[in-house]
PDB file of C-alpha atoms in Angstrom:
ATOM      1  CA  MET A   1     127.637 109.206  81.211  1.00  0.00           C
ATOM      2  CA  ASN A   2     128.678 105.535  81.280  1.00  0.00           C
ATOM      3  CA  GLU A   3     127.116 105.123  84.753  1.00  0.00           C
ATOM      4  CA  ILE A   4     123.819 106.624  83.548  1.00  0.00           C
ATOM      5  CA  LEU A   5     123.837 104.306  80.518  1.00  0.00           C
ATOM      6  CA  LYS A   6     124.651 101.301  82.717  1.00  0.00           C
ATOM      7  CA  TYR A   7     121.792 101.953  85.147  1.00  0.00           C
ATOM      8  CA  THR A   8     119.343 102.790  82.352  1.00  0.00           C
ATOM      9  CA  LEU A   9     120.188  99.496  80.629  1.00  0.00           C
ATOM     10  CA  MET A  10     119.877  97.595  83.927  1.00  0.00           C
ATOM     11  CA  ILE A  11     116.443  99.139  84.639  1.00  0.00           C
ATOM     12  CA  VAL A  12     115.208  98.254  81.130  1.00  0.00           C
ATOM     13  CA  ILE A  13     116.490  94.647  81.404  1.00  0.00           C
ATOM     14  CA  ILE A  14     115.008  94.146  84.893  1.00  0.00           C
ATOM     15  CA  LEU A  15     111.647  95.660  83.845  1.00  0.00           C
ATOM     16  CA  PHE A  16     111.481  93.515  80.705  1.00  0.00           C
ATOM     17  CA  THR A  17     112.472  90.355  82.602  1.00  0.00           C
ATOM     18  CA  LEU A  18     109.971  90.906  85.434  1.00  0.00           C
ATOM     19  CA  THR A  19     107.005  91.707  83.194  1.00  0.00           C
ATOM     20  CA  THR A  20     107.834  88.737  80.927  1.00  0.00           C
ATOM     21  CA  ILE A  21     108.086  86.331  83.880  1.00  0.00           C
ATOM     22  CA  ALA A  22     104.841  87.745  85.351  1.00  0.00           C
ATOM     23  CA  ALA A  23     103.053  87.071  82.056  1.00  0.00           C
ATOM     24  CA  TRP A  24     104.403  83.501  81.736  1.00  0.00           C
ATOM     25  CA  LEU A  25     103.451  82.765  85.338  1.00  0.00           C
ATOM     26  CA  ILE A  26      99.877  82.559  84.012  1.00  0.00           C
ATOM     27  CA  TRP A  27     100.940  79.471  82.036  1.00  0.00           C
ATOM     28  CA  LEU A  28     103.047  78.062  84.881  1.00  0.00           C
ATOM     29  CA  GLU A  29     100.188  78.433  87.363  1.00  0.00           C
ATOM     30  CA  ARG A  30      97.695  76.683  85.098  1.00  0.00           C
ATOM     31  CA  ARG A  31     100.109  73.834  84.374  1.00  0.00           C
ATOM     32  CA  MET A  32     101.002  73.351  88.046  1.00  0.00           C
ATOM     33  CA  LEU A  33      97.355  73.466  89.136  1.00  0.00           C
ATOM     34  CA  ALA A  34      96.545  70.881  86.464  1.00  0.00           C
ATOM     35  CA  LEU A  35      99.386  68.649  87.667  1.00  0.00           C
ATOM     36  CA  TRP A  36      98.280  68.768  91.309  1.00  0.00           C
ATOM     37  CA  GLN A  37      94.593  68.389  90.478  1.00  0.00           C
ATOM     38  CA  ASP A  38      95.180  65.488  88.044  1.00  0.00           C
ATOM     39  CA  ARG A  39      93.971  67.160  84.841  1.00  0.00           C
ATOM     40  CA  TYR A  40      95.533  68.359  81.580  1.00  0.00           C
ATOM     41  CA  GLY A  41      95.670  72.139  81.858  1.00  0.00           C
ATOM     42  CA  PRO A  42      96.561  74.256  78.776  1.00  0.00           C
ATOM     43  CA  ASN A  43      97.852  71.903  76.042  1.00  0.00           C
ATOM     44  CA  ARG A  44      96.410  73.135  72.734  1.00  0.00           C
ATOM     45  CA  ALA A  45      97.891  76.586  72.000  1.00  0.00           C
ATOM     46  CA  GLY A  46     101.491  75.857  70.982  1.00  0.00           C
ATOM     47  CA  PRO A  47     103.904  73.346  72.569  1.00  0.00           C
ATOM     48  CA  PHE A  48     102.772  72.466  76.120  1.00  0.00           C
ATOM     49  CA  GLY A  49     100.121  75.192  75.797  1.00  0.00           C
ATOM     50  CA  LEU A  50     102.789  77.934  76.047  1.00  0.00           C
ATOM     51  CA  PHE A  51     100.967  80.248  73.630  1.00  0.00           C
ATOM     52  CA  ILE A  52      97.981  80.509  75.976  1.00  0.00           C
ATOM     53  CA  VAL A  53      99.699  83.616  77.385  1.00  0.00           C
ATOM     54  CA  VAL A  54      99.783  85.207  73.926  1.00  0.00           C
ATOM     55  CA  ALA A  55      96.120  84.284  73.423  1.00  0.00           C
ATOM     56  CA  ASP A  56      95.170  85.832  76.794  1.00  0.00           C
ATOM     57  CA  THR A  57      97.123  89.005  76.003  1.00  0.00           C
ATOM     58  CA  ILE A  58      95.444  89.410  72.594  1.00  0.00           C
ATOM     59  CA  LYS A  59      92.052  88.778  74.219  1.00  0.00           C
ATOM     60  CA  LEU A  60      92.661  91.489  76.843  1.00  0.00           C
ATOM     61  CA  PHE A  61      93.821  94.005  74.198  1.00  0.00           C
ATOM     62  CA  PHE A  62      90.730  93.478  72.068  1.00  0.00           C
ATOM     63  CA  LYS A  63      88.101  93.289  74.803  1.00  0.00           C
ATOM     64  CA  GLU A  64      85.912  96.375  75.033  1.00  0.00           C
ATOM     65  CA  ASP A  65      87.592  98.949  77.259  1.00  0.00           C
ATOM     66  CA  TRP A  66      84.368  99.814  79.033  1.00  0.00           C
ATOM     67  CA  ILE A  67      84.076 102.513  81.685  1.00  0.00           C
ATOM     68  CA  PRO A  68      80.787 102.396  83.641  1.00  0.00           C
ATOM     69  CA  PRO A  69      78.776 105.611  83.184  1.00  0.00           C
ATOM     70  CA  PHE A  70      78.273 105.814  86.952  1.00  0.00           C
ATOM     71  CA  ALA A  71      82.030 105.507  87.725  1.00  0.00           C
ATOM     72  CA  GLU A  72      84.422 108.278  88.801  1.00  0.00           C
ATOM     73  CA  LYS A  73      86.188 108.157  85.433  1.00  0.00           C
ATOM     74  CA  ALA A  74      89.609 109.734  86.168  1.00  0.00           C
ATOM     75  CA  VAL A  75      90.221 107.665  89.311  1.00  0.00           C
ATOM     76  CA  PHE A  76      88.762 104.538  87.671  1.00  0.00           C
ATOM     77  CA  VAL A  77      91.316 104.764  84.837  1.00  0.00           C
ATOM     78  CA  PHE A  78      94.253 105.672  87.097  1.00  0.00           C
ATOM     79  CA  ALA A  79      93.769 103.047  89.843  1.00  0.00           C
ATOM     80  CA  PRO A  80      95.031  99.902  87.990  1.00  0.00           C
ATOM     81  CA  ALA A  81      98.361 101.565  87.197  1.00  0.00           C
ATOM     82  CA  ILE A  82      99.163 102.129  90.882  1.00  0.00           C
ATOM     83  CA  VAL A  83      99.463  98.456  91.804  1.00  0.00           C
ATOM     84  CA  ALA A  84     101.941  97.615  89.020  1.00  0.00           C
ATOM     85  CA  ALA A  85     103.933 100.819  89.601  1.00  0.00           C
ATOM     86  CA  ALA A  86     104.155 100.238  93.376  1.00  0.00           C
ATOM     87  CA  VAL A  87     105.405  96.653  92.955  1.00  0.00           C
ATOM     88  CA  LEU A  88     107.927  97.607  90.258  1.00  0.00           C
ATOM     89  CA  LEU A  89     109.261 100.410  92.472  1.00  0.00           C
ATOM     90  CA  SER A  90     109.816  97.843  95.242  1.00  0.00           C
ATOM     91  CA  PHE A  91     112.133  95.900  92.925  1.00  0.00           C
ATOM     92  CA  VAL A  92     114.505  98.896  92.865  1.00  0.00           C
ATOM     93  CA  VAL A  93     116.213  97.650  96.056  1.00  0.00           C
ATOM     94  CA  VAL A  94     116.100  93.876  95.397  1.00  0.00           C
ATOM     95  CA  PRO A  95     119.661  92.521  94.933  1.00  0.00           C
ATOM     96  CA  PHE A  96     119.383  89.816  92.246  1.00  0.00           C
ATOM     97  CA  ALA A  97     123.179  89.337  92.344  1.00  0.00           C
ATOM     98  CA  PRO A  98     126.159  91.354  93.698  1.00  0.00           C
ATOM     99  CA  ASP A  99     126.206  93.599  90.602  1.00  0.00           C
ATOM    100  CA  ILE A 100     122.573  93.278  89.479  1.00  0.00           C
ATOM    101  CA  LEU A 101     120.480  95.779  91.405  1.00  0.00           C
ATOM    102  CA  VAL A 102     119.199  99.250  90.636  1.00  0.00           C
ATOM    103  CA  ALA A 103     119.853 100.990  93.977  1.00  0.00           C
ATOM    104  CA  ASP A 104     121.745  99.674  97.017  1.00  0.00           C
ATOM    105  CA  LEU A 105     119.969 101.923  99.532  1.00  0.00           C
ATOM    106  CA  ASP A 106     121.006 101.908 103.190  1.00  0.00           C
ATOM    107  CA  ILE A 107     117.292 101.919 104.041  1.00  0.00           C
ATOM    108  CA  GLY A 108     116.432  99.249 101.457  1.00  0.00           C
ATOM    109  CA  LEU A 109     114.173  97.235 103.752  1.00  0.00           C
ATOM    110  CA  LEU A 110     112.189 100.322 104.763  1.00  0.00           C
ATOM    111  CA  PHE A 111     111.912 101.358 101.101  1.00  0.00           C
ATOM    112  CA  PHE A 112     110.470  97.921 100.252  1.00  0.00           C
ATOM    113  CA  LEU A 113     107.895  98.193 103.062  1.00  0.00           C
ATOM    114  CA  ALA A 114     106.961 101.740 102.009  1.00  0.00           C
ATOM    115  CA  MET A 115     106.545 100.949  98.303  1.00  0.00           C
ATOM    116  CA  SER A 116     104.672  97.685  98.855  1.00  0.00           C
ATOM    117  CA  SER A 117     102.188  99.497 101.106  1.00  0.00           C
ATOM    118  CA  LEU A 118     101.213 101.820  98.220  1.00  0.00           C
ATOM    119  CA  GLY A 119      99.362  98.940  96.557  1.00  0.00           C
ATOM    120  CA  VAL A 120      96.440  99.439  98.939  1.00  0.00           C
ATOM    121  CA  TYR A 121      95.625 102.734  97.160  1.00  0.00           C
ATOM    122  CA  SER A 122      95.010 100.840  93.924  1.00  0.00           C
ATOM    123  CA  ILE A 123      92.438  98.553  95.571  1.00  0.00           C
ATOM    124  CA  VAL A 124      90.686 101.305  97.532  1.00  0.00           C
ATOM    125  CA  LEU A 125      90.535 103.784  94.648  1.00  0.00           C
ATOM    126  CA  GLY A 126      89.519 101.112  92.109  1.00  0.00           C
ATOM    127  CA  GLY A 127      86.720  99.840  94.352  1.00  0.00           C
ATOM    128  CA  TRP A 128      85.477 103.296  95.298  1.00  0.00           C
ATOM    129  CA  ALA A 129      85.661 104.757  91.771  1.00  0.00           C
ATOM    130  CA  SER A 130      83.618 101.834  90.369  1.00  0.00           C
ATOM    131  CA  ASN A 131      80.578 103.103  92.323  1.00  0.00           C
ATOM    132  CA  ASN A 132      79.511  99.509  92.848  1.00  0.00           C
ATOM    133  CA  LYS A 133      78.652  98.063  96.262  1.00  0.00           C
ATOM    134  CA  TYR A 134      80.429  94.741  95.650  1.00  0.00           C
ATOM    135  CA  SER A 135      83.538  96.607  94.483  1.00  0.00           C
ATOM    136  CA  LEU A 136      83.436  98.911  97.514  1.00  0.00           C
ATOM    137  CA  LEU A 137      83.065  95.972  99.921  1.00  0.00           C
ATOM    138  CA  GLY A 138      86.036  94.260  98.272  1.00  0.00           C
ATOM    139  CA  ALA A 139      88.068  97.474  98.485  1.00  0.00           C
ATOM    140  CA  LEU A 140      87.326  97.903 102.200  1.00  0.00           C
ATOM    141  CA  ARG A 141      88.220  94.276 102.869  1.00  0.00           C
ATOM    142  CA  GLY A 142      91.439  94.691 100.901  1.00  0.00           C
ATOM    143  CA  ALA A 143      92.409  97.892 102.715  1.00  0.00           C
ATOM    144  CA  SER A 144      91.916  96.447 106.197  1.00  0.00           C
ATOM    145  CA  GLN A 145      93.663  93.185 105.253  1.00  0.00           C
ATOM    146  CA  MET A 146      96.693  94.834 103.645  1.00  0.00           C
ATOM    147  CA  ILE A 147      97.160  97.536 106.285  1.00  0.00           C
ATOM    148  CA  SER A 148      96.876  94.964 109.095  1.00  0.00           C
ATOM    149  CA  TYR A 149      99.326  92.491 107.610  1.00  0.00           C
ATOM    150  CA  GLU A 150     101.822  95.268 106.745  1.00  0.00           C
ATOM    151  CA  VAL A 151     102.199  95.769 110.505  1.00  0.00           C
ATOM    152  CA  PHE A 152     103.054  92.094 111.041  1.00  0.00           C
ATOM    153  CA  MET A 153     105.341  92.057 108.010  1.00  0.00           C
ATOM    154  CA  GLY A 154     107.374  94.969 109.366  1.00  0.00           C
ATOM    155  CA  LEU A 155     107.573  93.505 112.876  1.00  0.00           C
ATOM    156  CA  SER A 156     108.674  90.085 111.578  1.00  0.00           C
ATOM    157  CA  LEU A 157     111.669  91.695 109.840  1.00  0.00           C
ATOM    158  CA  MET A 158     113.017  93.554 112.859  1.00  0.00           C
ATOM    159  CA  GLY A 159     114.675  90.399 114.232  1.00  0.00           C
ATOM    160  CA  VAL A 160     116.630  90.057 110.964  1.00  0.00           C
ATOM    161  CA  VAL A 161     117.646  93.724 111.199  1.00  0.00           C
ATOM    162  CA  MET A 162     118.939  93.121 114.748  1.00  0.00           C
ATOM    163  CA  LEU A 163     121.022  90.114 113.657  1.00  0.00           C
ATOM    164  CA  SER A 164     122.443  91.747 110.501  1.00  0.00           C
ATOM    165  CA  GLY A 165     122.773  95.245 111.991  1.00  0.00           C
ATOM    166  CA  SER A 166     121.541  96.882 108.796  1.00  0.00           C
ATOM    167  CA  PHE A 167     118.507  97.810 106.716  1.00  0.00           C
ATOM    168  CA  ARG A 168     120.591  97.449 103.526  1.00  0.00           C
ATOM    169  CA  LEU A 169     119.519  94.298 101.664  1.00  0.00           C
ATOM    170  CA  THR A 170     123.011  93.489 100.381  1.00  0.00           C
ATOM    171  CA  ASP A 171     124.285  93.588 103.993  1.00  0.00           C
ATOM    172  CA  ILE A 172     121.464  91.251 105.042  1.00  0.00           C
ATOM    173  CA  VAL A 173     122.451  88.797 102.273  1.00  0.00           C
ATOM    174  CA  MET A 174     126.162  88.916 103.216  1.00  0.00           C
ATOM    175  CA  ALA A 175     125.280  88.372 106.895  1.00  0.00           C
ATOM    176  CA  GLN A 176     123.974  84.916 105.827  1.00  0.00           C
ATOM    177  CA  LYS A 177     127.358  83.619 104.578  1.00  0.00           C
ATOM    178  CA  ASP A 178     127.613  81.119 107.450  1.00  0.00           C
ATOM    179  CA  PHE A 179     123.931  80.193 107.817  1.00  0.00           C
ATOM    180  CA  TRP A 180     120.624  81.442 106.472  1.00  0.00           C
ATOM    181  CA  PHE A 181     118.393  83.567 108.699  1.00  0.00           C
ATOM    182  CA  VAL A 182     115.617  80.991 108.299  1.00  0.00           C
ATOM    183  CA  VAL A 183     117.704  78.905 110.751  1.00  0.00           C
ATOM    184  CA  THR A 184     117.932  81.626 113.416  1.00  0.00           C
ATOM    185  CA  GLN A 185     114.593  83.311 112.628  1.00  0.00           C
ATOM    186  CA  PRO A 186     112.175  80.486 111.663  1.00  0.00           C
ATOM    187  CA  VAL A 187     109.208  82.186 113.348  1.00  0.00           C
ATOM    188  CA  ALA A 188     109.927  85.465 111.527  1.00  0.00           C
ATOM    189  CA  PHE A 189     110.105  83.546 108.232  1.00  0.00           C
ATOM    190  CA  VAL A 190     106.659  81.967 108.748  1.00  0.00           C
ATOM    191  CA  LEU A 191     105.162  85.325 109.806  1.00  0.00           C
ATOM    192  CA  PHE A 192     106.710  87.191 106.863  1.00  0.00           C
ATOM    193  CA  LEU A 193     105.532  84.569 104.362  1.00  0.00           C
ATOM    194  CA  THR A 194     102.004  84.612 105.838  1.00  0.00           C
ATOM    195  CA  ALA A 195     101.904  88.421 105.708  1.00  0.00           C
ATOM    196  CA  GLY A 196     103.250  88.320 102.147  1.00  0.00           C
ATOM    197  CA  ILE A 197     100.455  85.992 101.011  1.00  0.00           C
ATOM    198  CA  ALA A 198      97.907  88.326 102.635  1.00  0.00           C
ATOM    199  CA  GLU A 199      99.580  91.377 101.015  1.00  0.00           C
ATOM    200  CA  THR A 200      99.319  89.856  97.546  1.00  0.00           C
ATOM    201  CA  HIS A 201      95.730  88.752  98.395  1.00  0.00           C
ATOM    202  CA  ARG A 202      96.334  85.324  96.922  1.00  0.00           C
ATOM    203  CA  LEU A 203      94.414  82.214  97.914  1.00  0.00           C
ATOM    204  CA  PRO A 204      93.723  81.360 100.672  1.00  0.00           C
ATOM    205  CA  PHE A 205      93.713  85.102 101.526  1.00  0.00           C
ATOM    206  CA  ASP A 206      91.920  86.406  98.411  1.00  0.00           C
ATOM    207  CA  ILE A 207      89.175  87.914 100.575  1.00  0.00           C
ATOM    208  CA  PRO A 208      88.997  91.249  98.626  1.00  0.00           C
ATOM    209  CA  GLU A 209      87.950  89.428  95.426  1.00  0.00           C
ATOM    210  CA  ALA A 210      86.094  86.397  96.803  1.00  0.00           C
ATOM    211  CA  GLU A 211      83.983  85.478  93.770  1.00  0.00           C
ATOM    212  CA  SER A 212      81.481  83.424  95.771  1.00  0.00           C
ATOM    213  CA  GLU A 213      80.658  86.492  97.895  1.00  0.00           C
ATOM    214  CA  LEU A 214      81.593  89.643  95.935  1.00  0.00           C
ATOM    215  CA  VAL A 215      81.346  88.733  92.198  1.00  0.00           C
ATOM    216  CA  ALA A 216      84.996  89.735  91.618  1.00  0.00           C
ATOM    217  CA  GLY A 217      85.479  92.194  94.466  1.00  0.00           C
ATOM    218  CA  PHE A 218      87.272  95.478  93.888  1.00  0.00           C
ATOM    219  CA  HIS A 219      87.793  94.902  90.134  1.00  0.00           C
ATOM    220  CA  SER A 220      84.226  93.764  89.317  1.00  0.00           C
ATOM    221  CA  GLU A 221      83.688  96.654  86.865  1.00  0.00           C
ATOM    222  CA  TYR A 222      87.071  96.400  85.130  1.00  0.00           C
ATOM    223  CA  SER A 223      87.690  94.831  81.724  1.00  0.00           C
ATOM    224  CA  GLY A 224      90.322  94.801  78.994  1.00  0.00           C
ATOM    225  CA  MET A 225      93.813  96.039  79.796  1.00  0.00           C
ATOM    226  CA  LYS A 226      92.673  97.797  82.973  1.00  0.00           C
ATOM    227  CA  PHE A 227      91.781  94.395  84.388  1.00  0.00           C
ATOM    228  CA  GLY A 228      95.049  93.126  82.894  1.00  0.00           C
ATOM    229  CA  MET A 229      97.002  95.657  84.984  1.00  0.00           C
ATOM    230  CA  PHE A 230      95.469  94.299  88.195  1.00  0.00           C
ATOM    231  CA  PHE A 231      96.224  90.786  86.954  1.00  0.00           C
ATOM    232  CA  ILE A 232      99.893  91.508  86.125  1.00  0.00           C
ATOM    233  CA  GLY A 233     100.245  93.458  89.400  1.00  0.00           C
ATOM    234  CA  GLU A 234      99.179  90.343  91.323  1.00  0.00           C
ATOM    235  CA  TYR A 235     101.780  88.148  89.610  1.00  0.00           C
ATOM    236  CA  LEU A 236     104.481  90.810  90.050  1.00  0.00           C
ATOM    237  CA  GLY A 237     103.550  90.830  93.750  1.00  0.00           C
ATOM    238  CA  ILE A 238     104.110  87.053  93.930  1.00  0.00           C
ATOM    239  CA  ILE A 239     107.568  87.465  92.353  1.00  0.00           C
ATOM    240  CA  LEU A 240     108.389  90.343  94.742  1.00  0.00           C
ATOM    241  CA  ILE A 241     107.423  88.493  97.933  1.00  0.00           C
ATOM    242  CA  SER A 242     109.242  85.344  96.741  1.00  0.00           C
ATOM    243  CA  ALA A 243     112.358  87.403  95.934  1.00  0.00           C
ATOM    244  CA  MET A 244     112.242  89.142  99.334  1.00  0.00           C
ATOM    245  CA  VAL A 245     111.813  85.823 101.201  1.00  0.00           C
ATOM    246  CA  VAL A 246     114.902  84.519  99.378  1.00  0.00           C
ATOM    247  CA  THR A 247     116.886  87.722 100.038  1.00  0.00           C
ATOM    248  CA  ILE A 248     116.048  88.016 103.730  1.00  0.00           C
ATOM    249  CA  PHE A 249     115.835  84.393 104.894  1.00  0.00           C
ATOM    250  CA  PHE A 250     117.519  82.129 102.310  1.00  0.00           C
ATOM    251  CA  GLY A 251     120.830  83.818 101.565  1.00  0.00           C
ATOM    252  CA  GLY A 252     119.803  85.684  98.418  1.00  0.00           C
ATOM    253  CA  TRP A 253     122.291  84.992  95.624  1.00  0.00           C
ATOM    254  CA  LEU A 254     124.688  83.007  97.862  1.00  0.00           C
ATOM    255  CA  GLY A 255     125.386  79.417  96.810  1.00  0.00           C
ATOM    256  CA  PRO A 256     128.154  77.139  95.504  1.00  0.00           C
ATOM    257  CA  VAL A 257     129.276  76.470  91.899  1.00  0.00           C
ATOM    258  CA  LEU A 258     126.444  78.171  89.997  1.00  0.00           C
ATOM    259  CA  PRO A 259     126.465  81.929  89.165  1.00  0.00           C
ATOM    260  CA  PRO A 260     124.794  84.128  91.840  1.00  0.00           C
ATOM    261  CA  VAL A 261     121.868  85.193  89.628  1.00  0.00           C
ATOM    262  CA  VAL A 262     121.079  81.514  88.865  1.00  0.00           C
ATOM    263  CA  TRP A 263     120.939  80.692  92.585  1.00  0.00           C
ATOM    264  CA  PHE A 264     118.663  83.671  93.192  1.00  0.00           C
ATOM    265  CA  THR A 265     116.348  82.663  90.339  1.00  0.00           C
ATOM    266  CA  LEU A 266     116.125  79.001  91.425  1.00  0.00           C
ATOM    267  CA  LYS A 267     115.344  79.893  95.046  1.00  0.00           C
ATOM    268  CA  THR A 268     112.746  82.462  93.962  1.00  0.00           C
ATOM    269  CA  PHE A 269     110.952  79.978  91.686  1.00  0.00           C
ATOM    270  CA  VAL A 270     110.670  77.504  94.574  1.00  0.00           C
ATOM    271  CA  PHE A 271     108.551  80.052  96.454  1.00  0.00           C
ATOM    272  CA  ILE A 272     106.579  81.063  93.363  1.00  0.00           C
ATOM    273  CA  ILE A 273     105.574  77.403  92.953  1.00  0.00           C
ATOM    274  CA  PHE A 274     104.747  77.304  96.679  1.00  0.00           C
ATOM    275  CA  PHE A 275     102.325  80.240  96.135  1.00  0.00           C
ATOM    276  CA  ILE A 276     100.648  78.243  93.357  1.00  0.00           C
ATOM    277  CA  LEU A 277     100.489  75.103  95.514  1.00  0.00           C
ATOM    278  CA  LEU A 278      98.674  77.082  98.235  1.00  0.00           C
ATOM    279  CA  ARG A 279      96.005  78.045  95.715  1.00  0.00           C
ATOM    280  CA  ALA A 280      95.549  74.391  94.759  1.00  0.00           C
ATOM    281  CA  SER A 281      95.287  73.049  98.296  1.00  0.00           C
ATOM    282  CA  LEU A 282      93.864  75.458 100.888  1.00  0.00           C
ATOM    283  CA  PRO A 283      90.288  76.745 101.362  1.00  0.00           C
ATOM    284  CA  ARG A 284      89.519  80.422 101.880  1.00  0.00           C
ATOM    285  CA  PRO A 285      88.876  81.493 105.507  1.00  0.00           C
ATOM    286  CA  ARG A 286      86.082  83.895 106.414  1.00  0.00           C
ATOM    287  CA  TYR A 287      87.025  87.581 106.481  1.00  0.00           C
ATOM    288  CA  ASP A 288      86.561  87.856 110.260  1.00  0.00           C
ATOM    289  CA  GLN A 289      88.707  84.735 110.778  1.00  0.00           C
ATOM    290  CA  LEU A 290      91.530  86.239 108.741  1.00  0.00           C
ATOM    291  CA  MET A 291      91.523  89.496 110.712  1.00  0.00           C
ATOM    292  CA  GLU A 292      91.186  87.684 114.042  1.00  0.00           C
ATOM    293  CA  TYR A 293      94.100  85.420 113.159  1.00  0.00           C
ATOM    294  CA  GLY A 294      96.208  88.502 112.371  1.00  0.00           C
ATOM    295  CA  TRP A 295      95.571  90.571 115.491  1.00  0.00           C
ATOM    296  CA  LYS A 296      95.118  87.780 118.059  1.00  0.00           C
ATOM    297  CA  ILE A 297      97.771  85.300 116.924  1.00  0.00           C
ATOM    298  CA  VAL A 298     100.273  86.798 114.448  1.00  0.00           C
ATOM    299  CA  LEU A 299     100.805  90.110 116.291  1.00  0.00           C
ATOM    300  CA  PRO A 300     101.591  88.574 119.742  1.00  0.00           C
ATOM    301  CA  ILE A 301     103.931  85.996 118.139  1.00  0.00           C
ATOM    302  CA  ALA A 302     105.728  88.740 116.153  1.00  0.00           C
ATOM    303  CA  LEU A 303     106.216  90.847 119.297  1.00  0.00           C
ATOM    304  CA  LEU A 304     107.392  87.817 121.293  1.00  0.00           C
ATOM    305  CA  ASN A 305     109.860  86.871 118.544  1.00  0.00           C
ATOM    306  CA  LEU A 306     111.169  90.450 118.553  1.00  0.00           C
ATOM    307  CA  LEU A 307     111.569  90.408 122.348  1.00  0.00           C
ATOM    308  CA  ILE A 308     113.416  87.058 122.387  1.00  0.00           C
ATOM    309  CA  THR A 309     115.686  88.036 119.466  1.00  0.00           C
ATOM    310  CA  GLY A 310     116.512  91.348 121.174  1.00  0.00           C
ATOM    311  CA  GLY A 311     117.311  89.580 124.462  1.00  0.00           C
ATOM    312  CA  ILE A 312     119.591  87.000 122.798  1.00  0.00           C
ATOM    313  CA  THR A 313     121.361  89.727 120.780  1.00  0.00           C
ATOM    314  CA  LEU A 314     122.027  91.752 123.950  1.00  0.00           C
ATOM    315  CA  LEU A 315     123.367  88.695 125.769  1.00  0.00           C
ATOM    316  CA  LYS A 316     125.732  87.875 122.879  1.00  0.00           C
ATOM    317  CA  ASN A 317     127.077  91.432 122.832  1.00  0.00           C
TER     318      ASN A 317
END
């Protein structure tokens, strides 16, 4: 009974923390973009503009929850929930600290890849159910982009699995006691981060919702809290990819002096800010350029990295 209570409490705390951070990332992103683009950003609603998140939330709750008459209603309503649910399920295996994780699965890395790949259903179903050509084009772009970069994401991690000898994320963290895997797997780190940006369809890879081409892409017809679910799902995705980069390549919770969870949080926020910096600095490539880059450049490099890592591992053993 105590174990059930412990895990229930941990799930509630992790859920509350993640959704709260995802909401406040709206403020952080606007402030960071303002800093880098030499402007003020939010500075009216509360101290430092912190209450802009509350204002946005109230606005989303009170906007008309409109469902287009030409939409496939059941699927249209259900689609936004998939993206948030898929990302939150991925957090089940993320070790925030030695004793702060929901499930220490021996196939943790595979579970992360499986759950994160479910997000594509949200985009495809949302775009298709809207019965709008712009939405459908955005959904098709999103599906091909996410499915393609999932392949490269999985391949980039196999070198780490070879070096650590495990798919369990806690084992991967403990295997970095002497040196981080970013030192021995720098190519895999760059590939994983690139694939992660494409998976979260953030700038410069926001091809599925390119407003200059597709109005708003797959969520063109969404408003109110349904749009809010897509929005929160995107920020949860940023936190997830940042947390996984830290876990797999930067030693997770390992670090001197400070408590493990503090180290994990600090490292994760470095990559969250990096995601925001990308949005402020890089232009969007064309859709065909993005796909060409994936299959003609990223895939061969991922396979070559896997081959070299395998060869070195065999020689050492």
